[in-house]
CSV table of C-alpha atoms (C1' of nucleotides) in Angstrom, one decimal:
chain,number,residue,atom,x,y,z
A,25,UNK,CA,0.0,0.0,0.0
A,26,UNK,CA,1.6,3.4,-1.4
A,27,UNK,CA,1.9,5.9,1.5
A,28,UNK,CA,-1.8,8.4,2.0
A,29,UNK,CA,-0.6,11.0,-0.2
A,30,UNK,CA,1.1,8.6,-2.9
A,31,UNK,CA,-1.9,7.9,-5.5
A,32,UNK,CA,-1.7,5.1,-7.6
A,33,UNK,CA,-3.5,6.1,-11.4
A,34,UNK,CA,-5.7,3.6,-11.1
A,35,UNK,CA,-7.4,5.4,-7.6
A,36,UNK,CA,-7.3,8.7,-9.8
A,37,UNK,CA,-9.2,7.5,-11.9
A,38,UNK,CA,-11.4,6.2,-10.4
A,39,UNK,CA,-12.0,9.1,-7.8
A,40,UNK,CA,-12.2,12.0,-10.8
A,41,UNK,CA,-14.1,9.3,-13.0
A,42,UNK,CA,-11.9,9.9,-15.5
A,43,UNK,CA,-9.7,7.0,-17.5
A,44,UNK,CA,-6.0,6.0,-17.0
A,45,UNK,CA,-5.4,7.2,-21.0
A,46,UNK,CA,-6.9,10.9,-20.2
A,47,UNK,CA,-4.4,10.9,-16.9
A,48,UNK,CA,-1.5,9.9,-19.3
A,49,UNK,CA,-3.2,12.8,-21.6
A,50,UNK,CA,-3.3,15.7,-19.5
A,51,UNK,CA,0.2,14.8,-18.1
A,52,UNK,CA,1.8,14.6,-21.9
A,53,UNK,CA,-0.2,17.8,-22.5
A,54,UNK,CA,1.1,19.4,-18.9
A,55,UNK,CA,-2.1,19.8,-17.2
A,56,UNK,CA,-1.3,17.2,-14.6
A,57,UNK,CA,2.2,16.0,-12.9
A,58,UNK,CA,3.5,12.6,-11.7
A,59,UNK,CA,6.5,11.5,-10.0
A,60,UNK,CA,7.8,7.8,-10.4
A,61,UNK,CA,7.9,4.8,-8.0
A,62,UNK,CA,11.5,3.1,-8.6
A,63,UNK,CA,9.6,0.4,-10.8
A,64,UNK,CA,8.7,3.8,-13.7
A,65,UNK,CA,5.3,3.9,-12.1
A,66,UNK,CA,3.4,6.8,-11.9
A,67,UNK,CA,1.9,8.0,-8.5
A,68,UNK,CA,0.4,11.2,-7.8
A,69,UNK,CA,0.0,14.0,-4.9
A,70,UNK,CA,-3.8,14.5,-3.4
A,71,UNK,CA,-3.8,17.6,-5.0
A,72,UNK,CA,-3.7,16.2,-8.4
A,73,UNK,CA,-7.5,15.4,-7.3
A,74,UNK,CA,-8.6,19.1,-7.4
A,75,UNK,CA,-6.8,19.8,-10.0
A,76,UNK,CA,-8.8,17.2,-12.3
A,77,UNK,CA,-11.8,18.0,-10.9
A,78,UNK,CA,-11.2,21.7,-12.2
A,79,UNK,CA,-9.7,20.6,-15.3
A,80,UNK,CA,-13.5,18.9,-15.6
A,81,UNK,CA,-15.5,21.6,-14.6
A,82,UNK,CA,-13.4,23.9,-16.7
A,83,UNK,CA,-14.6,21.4,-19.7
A,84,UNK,CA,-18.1,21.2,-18.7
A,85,UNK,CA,-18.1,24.7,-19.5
A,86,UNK,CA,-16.9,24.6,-22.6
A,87,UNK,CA,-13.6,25.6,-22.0
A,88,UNK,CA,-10.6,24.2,-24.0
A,89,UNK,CA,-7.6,22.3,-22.3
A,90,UNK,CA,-5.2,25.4,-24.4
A,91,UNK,CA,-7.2,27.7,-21.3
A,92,UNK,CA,-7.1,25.3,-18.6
A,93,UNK,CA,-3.7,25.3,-19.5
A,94,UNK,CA,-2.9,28.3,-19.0
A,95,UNK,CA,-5.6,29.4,-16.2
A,96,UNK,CA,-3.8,26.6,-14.4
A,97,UNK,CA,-0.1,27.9,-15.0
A,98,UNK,CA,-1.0,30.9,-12.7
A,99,UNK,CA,-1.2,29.0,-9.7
A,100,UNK,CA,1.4,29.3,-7.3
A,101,UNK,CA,4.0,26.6,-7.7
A,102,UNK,CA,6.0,27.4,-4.4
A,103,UNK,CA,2.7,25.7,-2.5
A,104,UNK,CA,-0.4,24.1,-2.4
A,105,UNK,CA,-3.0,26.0,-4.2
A,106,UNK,CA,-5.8,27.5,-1.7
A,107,UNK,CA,-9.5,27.8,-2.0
A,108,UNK,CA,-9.1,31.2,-3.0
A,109,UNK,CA,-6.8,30.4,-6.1
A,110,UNK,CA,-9.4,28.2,-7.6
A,111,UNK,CA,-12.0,31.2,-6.7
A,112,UNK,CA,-10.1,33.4,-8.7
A,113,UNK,CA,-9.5,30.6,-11.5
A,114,UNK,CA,-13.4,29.9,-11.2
A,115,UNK,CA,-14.6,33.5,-11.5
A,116,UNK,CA,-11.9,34.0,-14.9
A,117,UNK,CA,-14.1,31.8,-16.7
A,118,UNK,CA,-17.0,33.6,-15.7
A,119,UNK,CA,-16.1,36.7,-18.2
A,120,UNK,CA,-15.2,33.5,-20.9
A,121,UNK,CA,-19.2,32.7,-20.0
A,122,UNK,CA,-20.5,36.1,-19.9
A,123,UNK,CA,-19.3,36.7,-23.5
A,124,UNK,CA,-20.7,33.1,-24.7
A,125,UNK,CA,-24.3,33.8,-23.6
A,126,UNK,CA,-23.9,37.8,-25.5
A,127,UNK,CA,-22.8,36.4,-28.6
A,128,UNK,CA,-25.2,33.7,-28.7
A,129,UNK,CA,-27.9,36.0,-27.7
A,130,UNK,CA,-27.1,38.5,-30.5
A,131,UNK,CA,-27.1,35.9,-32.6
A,132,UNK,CA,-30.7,35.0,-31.4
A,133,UNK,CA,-31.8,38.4,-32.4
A,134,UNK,CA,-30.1,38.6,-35.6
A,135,UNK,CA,-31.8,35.4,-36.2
A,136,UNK,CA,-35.3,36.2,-35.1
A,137,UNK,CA,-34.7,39.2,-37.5
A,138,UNK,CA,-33.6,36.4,-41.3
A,139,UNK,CA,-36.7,34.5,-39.9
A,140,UNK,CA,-39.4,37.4,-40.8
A,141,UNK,CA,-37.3,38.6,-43.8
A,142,UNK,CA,-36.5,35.0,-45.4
A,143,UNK,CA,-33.3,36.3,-45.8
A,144,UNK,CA,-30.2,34.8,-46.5
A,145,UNK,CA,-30.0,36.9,-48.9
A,146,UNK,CA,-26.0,37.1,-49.5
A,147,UNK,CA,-26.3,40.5,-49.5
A,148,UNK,CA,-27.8,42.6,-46.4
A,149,UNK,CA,-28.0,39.1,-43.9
A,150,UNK,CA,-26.6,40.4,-40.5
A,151,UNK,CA,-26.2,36.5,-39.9
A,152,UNK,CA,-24.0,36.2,-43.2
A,153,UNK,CA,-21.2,39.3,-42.8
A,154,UNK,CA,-20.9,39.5,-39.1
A,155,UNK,CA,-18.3,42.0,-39.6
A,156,UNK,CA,-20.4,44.6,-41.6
A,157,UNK,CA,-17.8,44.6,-43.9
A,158,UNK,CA,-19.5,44.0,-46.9
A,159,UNK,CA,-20.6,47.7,-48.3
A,160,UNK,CA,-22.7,48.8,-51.6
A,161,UNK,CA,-20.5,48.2,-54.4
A,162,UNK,CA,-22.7,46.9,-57.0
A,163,UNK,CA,-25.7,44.9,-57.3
A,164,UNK,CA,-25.7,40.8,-57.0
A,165,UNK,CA,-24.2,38.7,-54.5
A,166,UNK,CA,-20.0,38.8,-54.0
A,167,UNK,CA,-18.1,37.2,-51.6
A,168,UNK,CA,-18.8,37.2,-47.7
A,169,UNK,CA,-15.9,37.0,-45.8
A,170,UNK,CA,-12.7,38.1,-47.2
A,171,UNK,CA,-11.9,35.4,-49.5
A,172,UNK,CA,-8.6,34.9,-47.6
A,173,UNK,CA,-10.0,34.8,-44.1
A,174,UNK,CA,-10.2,31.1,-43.1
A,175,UNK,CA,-13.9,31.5,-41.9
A,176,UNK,CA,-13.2,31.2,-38.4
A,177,UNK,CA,-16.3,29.7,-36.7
A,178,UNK,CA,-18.2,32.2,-34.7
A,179,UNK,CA,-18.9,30.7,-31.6
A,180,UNK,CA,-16.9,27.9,-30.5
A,181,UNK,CA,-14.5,29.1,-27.9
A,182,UNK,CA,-10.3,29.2,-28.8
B,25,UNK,CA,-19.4,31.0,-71.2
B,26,UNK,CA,-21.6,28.3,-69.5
B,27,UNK,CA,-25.3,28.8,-69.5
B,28,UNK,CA,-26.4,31.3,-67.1
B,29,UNK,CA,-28.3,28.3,-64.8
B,30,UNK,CA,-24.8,26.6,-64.9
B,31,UNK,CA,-21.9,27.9,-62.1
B,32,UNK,CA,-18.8,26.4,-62.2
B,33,UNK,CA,-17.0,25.8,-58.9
B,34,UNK,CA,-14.8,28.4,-59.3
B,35,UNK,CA,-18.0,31.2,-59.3
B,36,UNK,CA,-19.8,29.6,-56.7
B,37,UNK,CA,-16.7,29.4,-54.6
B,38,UNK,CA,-16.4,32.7,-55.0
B,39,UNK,CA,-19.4,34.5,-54.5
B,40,UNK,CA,-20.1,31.5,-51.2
B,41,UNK,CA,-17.0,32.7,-49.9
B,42,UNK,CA,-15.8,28.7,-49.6
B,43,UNK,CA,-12.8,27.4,-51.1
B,44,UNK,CA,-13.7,24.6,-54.0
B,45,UNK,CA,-11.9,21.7,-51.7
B,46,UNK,CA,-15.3,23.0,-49.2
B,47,UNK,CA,-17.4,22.2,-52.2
B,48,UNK,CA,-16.0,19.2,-53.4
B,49,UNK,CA,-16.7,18.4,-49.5
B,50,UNK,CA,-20.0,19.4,-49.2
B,51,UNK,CA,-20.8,17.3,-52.1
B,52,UNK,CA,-19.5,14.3,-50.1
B,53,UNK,CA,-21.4,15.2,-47.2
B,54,UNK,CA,-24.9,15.2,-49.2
B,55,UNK,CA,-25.1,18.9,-48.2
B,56,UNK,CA,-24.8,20.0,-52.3
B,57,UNK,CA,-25.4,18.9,-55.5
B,58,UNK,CA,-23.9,18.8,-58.8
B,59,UNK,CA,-24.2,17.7,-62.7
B,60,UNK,CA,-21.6,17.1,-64.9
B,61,UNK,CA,-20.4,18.6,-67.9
B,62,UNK,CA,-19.2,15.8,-71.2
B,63,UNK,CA,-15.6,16.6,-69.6
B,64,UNK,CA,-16.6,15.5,-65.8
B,65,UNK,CA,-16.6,19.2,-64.6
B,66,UNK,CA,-18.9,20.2,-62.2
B,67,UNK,CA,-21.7,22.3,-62.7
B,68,UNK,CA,-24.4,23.7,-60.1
B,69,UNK,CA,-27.7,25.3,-60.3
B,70,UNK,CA,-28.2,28.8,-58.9
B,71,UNK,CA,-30.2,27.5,-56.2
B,72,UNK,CA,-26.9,26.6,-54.7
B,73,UNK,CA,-25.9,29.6,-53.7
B,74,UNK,CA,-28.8,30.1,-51.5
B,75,UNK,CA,-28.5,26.2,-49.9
B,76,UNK,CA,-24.8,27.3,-49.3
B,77,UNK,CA,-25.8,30.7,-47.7
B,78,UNK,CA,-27.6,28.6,-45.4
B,79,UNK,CA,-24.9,26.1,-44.6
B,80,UNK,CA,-22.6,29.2,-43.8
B,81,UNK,CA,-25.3,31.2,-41.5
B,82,UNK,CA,-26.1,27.8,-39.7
B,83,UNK,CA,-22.7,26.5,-39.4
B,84,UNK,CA,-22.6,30.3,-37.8
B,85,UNK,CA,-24.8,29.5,-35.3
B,86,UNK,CA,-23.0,26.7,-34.4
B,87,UNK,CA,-24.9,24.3,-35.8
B,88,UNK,CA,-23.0,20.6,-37.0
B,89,UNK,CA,-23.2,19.8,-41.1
B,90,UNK,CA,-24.9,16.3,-39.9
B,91,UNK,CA,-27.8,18.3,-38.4
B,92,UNK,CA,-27.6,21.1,-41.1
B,93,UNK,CA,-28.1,18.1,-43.4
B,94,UNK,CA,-30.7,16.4,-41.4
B,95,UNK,CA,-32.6,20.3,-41.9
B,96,UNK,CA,-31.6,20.5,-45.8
B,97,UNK,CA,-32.9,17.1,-46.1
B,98,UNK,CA,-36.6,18.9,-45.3
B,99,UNK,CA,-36.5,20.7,-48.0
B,100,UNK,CA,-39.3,19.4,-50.8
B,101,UNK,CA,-37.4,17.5,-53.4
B,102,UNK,CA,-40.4,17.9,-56.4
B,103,UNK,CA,-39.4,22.1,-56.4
B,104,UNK,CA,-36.9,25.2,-55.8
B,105,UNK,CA,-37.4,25.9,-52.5
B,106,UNK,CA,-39.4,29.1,-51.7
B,107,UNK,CA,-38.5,31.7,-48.7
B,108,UNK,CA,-41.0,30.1,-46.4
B,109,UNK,CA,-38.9,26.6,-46.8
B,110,UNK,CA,-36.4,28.6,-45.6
B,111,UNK,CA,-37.9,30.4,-43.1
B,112,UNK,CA,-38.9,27.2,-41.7
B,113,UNK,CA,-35.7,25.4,-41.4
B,114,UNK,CA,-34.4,29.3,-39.7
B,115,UNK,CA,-37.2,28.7,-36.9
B,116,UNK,CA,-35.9,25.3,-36.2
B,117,UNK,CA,-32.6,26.7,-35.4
B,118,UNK,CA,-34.1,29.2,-33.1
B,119,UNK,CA,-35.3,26.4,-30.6
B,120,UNK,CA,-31.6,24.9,-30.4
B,121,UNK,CA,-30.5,28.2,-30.0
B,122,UNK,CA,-32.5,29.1,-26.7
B,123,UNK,CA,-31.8,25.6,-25.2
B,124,UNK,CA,-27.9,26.7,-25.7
B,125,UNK,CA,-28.8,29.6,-24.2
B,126,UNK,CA,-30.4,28.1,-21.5
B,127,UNK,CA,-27.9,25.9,-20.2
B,128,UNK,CA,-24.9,28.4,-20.3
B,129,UNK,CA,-27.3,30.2,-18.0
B,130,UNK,CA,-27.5,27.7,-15.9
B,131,UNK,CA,-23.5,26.7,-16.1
B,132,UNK,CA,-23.2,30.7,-15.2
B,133,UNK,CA,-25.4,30.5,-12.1
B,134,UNK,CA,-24.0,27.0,-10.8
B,135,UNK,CA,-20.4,28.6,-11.5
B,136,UNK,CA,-21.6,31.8,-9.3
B,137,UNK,CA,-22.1,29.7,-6.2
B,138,UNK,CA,-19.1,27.2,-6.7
B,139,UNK,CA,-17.2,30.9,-6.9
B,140,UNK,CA,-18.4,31.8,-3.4
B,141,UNK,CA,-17.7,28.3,-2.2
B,142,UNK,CA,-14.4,27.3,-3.5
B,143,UNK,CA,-16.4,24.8,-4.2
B,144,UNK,CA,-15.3,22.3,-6.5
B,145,UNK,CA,-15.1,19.5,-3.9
B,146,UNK,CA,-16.0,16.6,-5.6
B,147,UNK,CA,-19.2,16.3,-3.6
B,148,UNK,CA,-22.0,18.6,-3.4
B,149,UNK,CA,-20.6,20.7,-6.6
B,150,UNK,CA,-23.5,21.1,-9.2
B,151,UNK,CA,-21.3,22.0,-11.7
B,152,UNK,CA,-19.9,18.5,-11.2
B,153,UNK,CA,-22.9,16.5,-11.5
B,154,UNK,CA,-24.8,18.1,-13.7
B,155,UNK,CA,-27.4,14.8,-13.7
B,156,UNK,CA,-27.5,14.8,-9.7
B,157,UNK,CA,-26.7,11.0,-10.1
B,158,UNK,CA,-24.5,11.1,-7.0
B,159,UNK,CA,-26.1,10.0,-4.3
B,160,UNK,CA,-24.4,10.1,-0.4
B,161,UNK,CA,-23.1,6.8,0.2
B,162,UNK,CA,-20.1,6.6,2.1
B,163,UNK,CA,-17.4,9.5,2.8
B,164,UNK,CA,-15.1,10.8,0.5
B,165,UNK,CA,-15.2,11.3,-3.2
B,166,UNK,CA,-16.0,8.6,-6.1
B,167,UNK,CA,-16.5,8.9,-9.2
B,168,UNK,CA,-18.1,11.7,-10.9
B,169,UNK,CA,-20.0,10.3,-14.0
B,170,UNK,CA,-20.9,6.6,-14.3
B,171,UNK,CA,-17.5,5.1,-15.2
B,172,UNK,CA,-18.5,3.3,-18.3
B,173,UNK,CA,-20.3,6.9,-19.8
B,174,UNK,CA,-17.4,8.4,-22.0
B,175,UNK,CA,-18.1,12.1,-20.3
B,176,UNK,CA,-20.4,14.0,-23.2
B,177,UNK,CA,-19.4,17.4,-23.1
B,178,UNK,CA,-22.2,19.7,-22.0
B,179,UNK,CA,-22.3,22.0,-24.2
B,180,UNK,CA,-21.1,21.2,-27.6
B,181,UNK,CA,-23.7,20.8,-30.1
B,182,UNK,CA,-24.1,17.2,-31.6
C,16,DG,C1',-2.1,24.7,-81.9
C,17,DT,C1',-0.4,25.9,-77.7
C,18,DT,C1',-0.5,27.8,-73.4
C,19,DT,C1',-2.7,28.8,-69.2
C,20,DG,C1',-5.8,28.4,-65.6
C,21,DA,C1',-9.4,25.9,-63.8
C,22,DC,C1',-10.7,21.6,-63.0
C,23,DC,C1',-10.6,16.4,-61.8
C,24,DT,C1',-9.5,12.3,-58.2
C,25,DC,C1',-7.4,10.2,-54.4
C,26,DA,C1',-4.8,10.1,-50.3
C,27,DA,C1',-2.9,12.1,-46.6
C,28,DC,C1',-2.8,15.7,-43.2
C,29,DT,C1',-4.5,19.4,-39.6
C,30,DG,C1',-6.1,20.1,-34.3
C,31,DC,C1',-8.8,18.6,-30.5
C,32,DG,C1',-9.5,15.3,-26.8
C,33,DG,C1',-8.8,11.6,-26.0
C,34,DT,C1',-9.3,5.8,-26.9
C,35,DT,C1',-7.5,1.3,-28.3
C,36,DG,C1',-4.3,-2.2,-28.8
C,37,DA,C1',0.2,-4.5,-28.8
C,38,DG,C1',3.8,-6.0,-26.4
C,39,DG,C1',6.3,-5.9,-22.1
C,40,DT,C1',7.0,-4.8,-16.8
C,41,DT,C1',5.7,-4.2,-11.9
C,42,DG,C1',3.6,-5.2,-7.7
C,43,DT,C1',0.8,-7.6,-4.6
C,44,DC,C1',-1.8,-11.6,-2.9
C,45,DG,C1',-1.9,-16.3,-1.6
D,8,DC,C1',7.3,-18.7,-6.0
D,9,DG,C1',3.4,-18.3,-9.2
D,10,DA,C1',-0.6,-15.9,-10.8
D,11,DC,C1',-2.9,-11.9,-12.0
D,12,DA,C1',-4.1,-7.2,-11.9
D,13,DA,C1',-2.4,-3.0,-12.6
D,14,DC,C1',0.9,-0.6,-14.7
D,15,DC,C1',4.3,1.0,-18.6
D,16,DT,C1',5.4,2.9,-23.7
D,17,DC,C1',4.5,3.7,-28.3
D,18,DA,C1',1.8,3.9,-32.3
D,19,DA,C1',-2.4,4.1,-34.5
D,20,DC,C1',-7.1,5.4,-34.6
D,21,DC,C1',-12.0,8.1,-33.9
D,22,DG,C1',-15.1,12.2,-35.5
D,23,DC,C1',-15.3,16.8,-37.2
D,24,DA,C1',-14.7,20.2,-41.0
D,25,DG,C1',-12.3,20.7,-44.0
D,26,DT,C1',-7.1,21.7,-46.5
D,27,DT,C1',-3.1,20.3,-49.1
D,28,DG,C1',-0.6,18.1,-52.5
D,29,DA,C1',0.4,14.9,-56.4
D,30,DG,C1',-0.5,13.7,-60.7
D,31,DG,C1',-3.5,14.2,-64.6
D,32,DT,C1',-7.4,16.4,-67.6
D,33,DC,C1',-10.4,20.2,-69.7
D,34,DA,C1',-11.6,24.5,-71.7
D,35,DA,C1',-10.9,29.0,-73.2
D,36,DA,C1',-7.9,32.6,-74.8
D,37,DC,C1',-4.3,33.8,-77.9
DNA sequence: GTTTGACCTCAACTGCGGTTGAGGTTGTCG
DNA sequence: CGACAACCTCAACCGCAGTTGAGGTCAAAC
């Protein structure tokens, strides 16, 4: 039996109901840390439980491991992080939320607006040029983003 | 100079605002279609521009191309379709929309109280257990989701 | 008739968030 | 000491929404 505050990855995962692969995942993608037992095998702090269990919530809020990644590389690395560094961690992604739930709404409206007209129209369809960038220059339709802009999605976070 | 009916990938590409690997993509996807010219060149009806217009403002929304084709496959398959087929499949994204809405709402609020808390403990934490499937049995943390459940995201579309 | 640009197909690659499997090692129980 | 579960690494694979490149063809302008 490994010492209290020695994990083993099999009693990670089943505490944060994650699998062994995504512990091996987040550690490869330096979410997580390990240290080795002399045999090369993995055991982890206590606090790697937390940690998980924030890299989790994080997720369920649509939050990419790139942020958790970095939200997480602001915790203090001389000690154990406190309730009030994951409050501050927690209420960072609140902004993150804030803006979701605005652009989705606006996208509501500018919805409710193409439903009444039929719209789409390739020409004046708030939906279609986001931007506004798309003046009078001509009658018929043209292109909608800049030809060279990769159409970045509008709403998935990253 | 191909009949006016006729667009070649390179002019619906253009005025779309996809590249013609998008098309060609599409095509695969059911999303489009396309005739053939004696040389095996692609050809497309006008109405194509409109069916792509739609792909683009949906795929705006956030919307996935298998339910985008699931909506296009509404359409009525004896006839162009008219503004008020369009209008239609708009209102259906209205519904998804608002339930999006709805449960970031609801991630915002659960993540306002786990802010007070410091929450995140692996117990009582809403954001956690989104289905309230943990029940009290026993001290200490367990796992989170059912173990065999591979962890949907909550708020991705599809 | 030739050149040029647009087009064709097919396969492989991108990034994300992991999973799956092969083949081998460790650690604990009896 | 043997068995068996848990662990290790590495490589390949999933779906998504396309892009990129190789190698070859078509069509229009000159």
């Amino acid at each position: 039996m490994p010492p209290p505050h020695d994990l083993t990855p099999g009693t990670v995962a089943a505490r944060c109901g994650v699998s062994v692969s995504a512990l091996h995942f987040y550690e490869r993608e330096g979410l997580i840390e390990s240290h080795r037992t002399a045999g090369n095998q993995r055991r982890y702090h206590r606090d790697v439980l937390r940690r998980i269990a924030f890299i989790r919530v994080s997720q369920g809020l649509g939050i990419s491991l790139a942020q958790i990644r970095t939200a997480l590389g602001t915790l203090p690395d001389d000690r154990v992080p406190t309730k009030a560094d994951w409050s501050r961690l927690s209420r960072g992604w609140r902004a993150d939320l804030d803006a979701r739930i605005d652009q989705l709404q606006r996208l509501r409206d500018d919805l409710d607006g193409c439903i009444g007209c039929g719209c789409l129209s390739l020409r004046s369809c708030t939906l279609y040029n986001p931007g506004d960038s798309l003046g009078a220059d001509g009658p018929g339709a043209r292109r909608l983003r800049r030809a060279d802009a990769p159409a970045e999605p509008l709403n998935r976070p990253g």
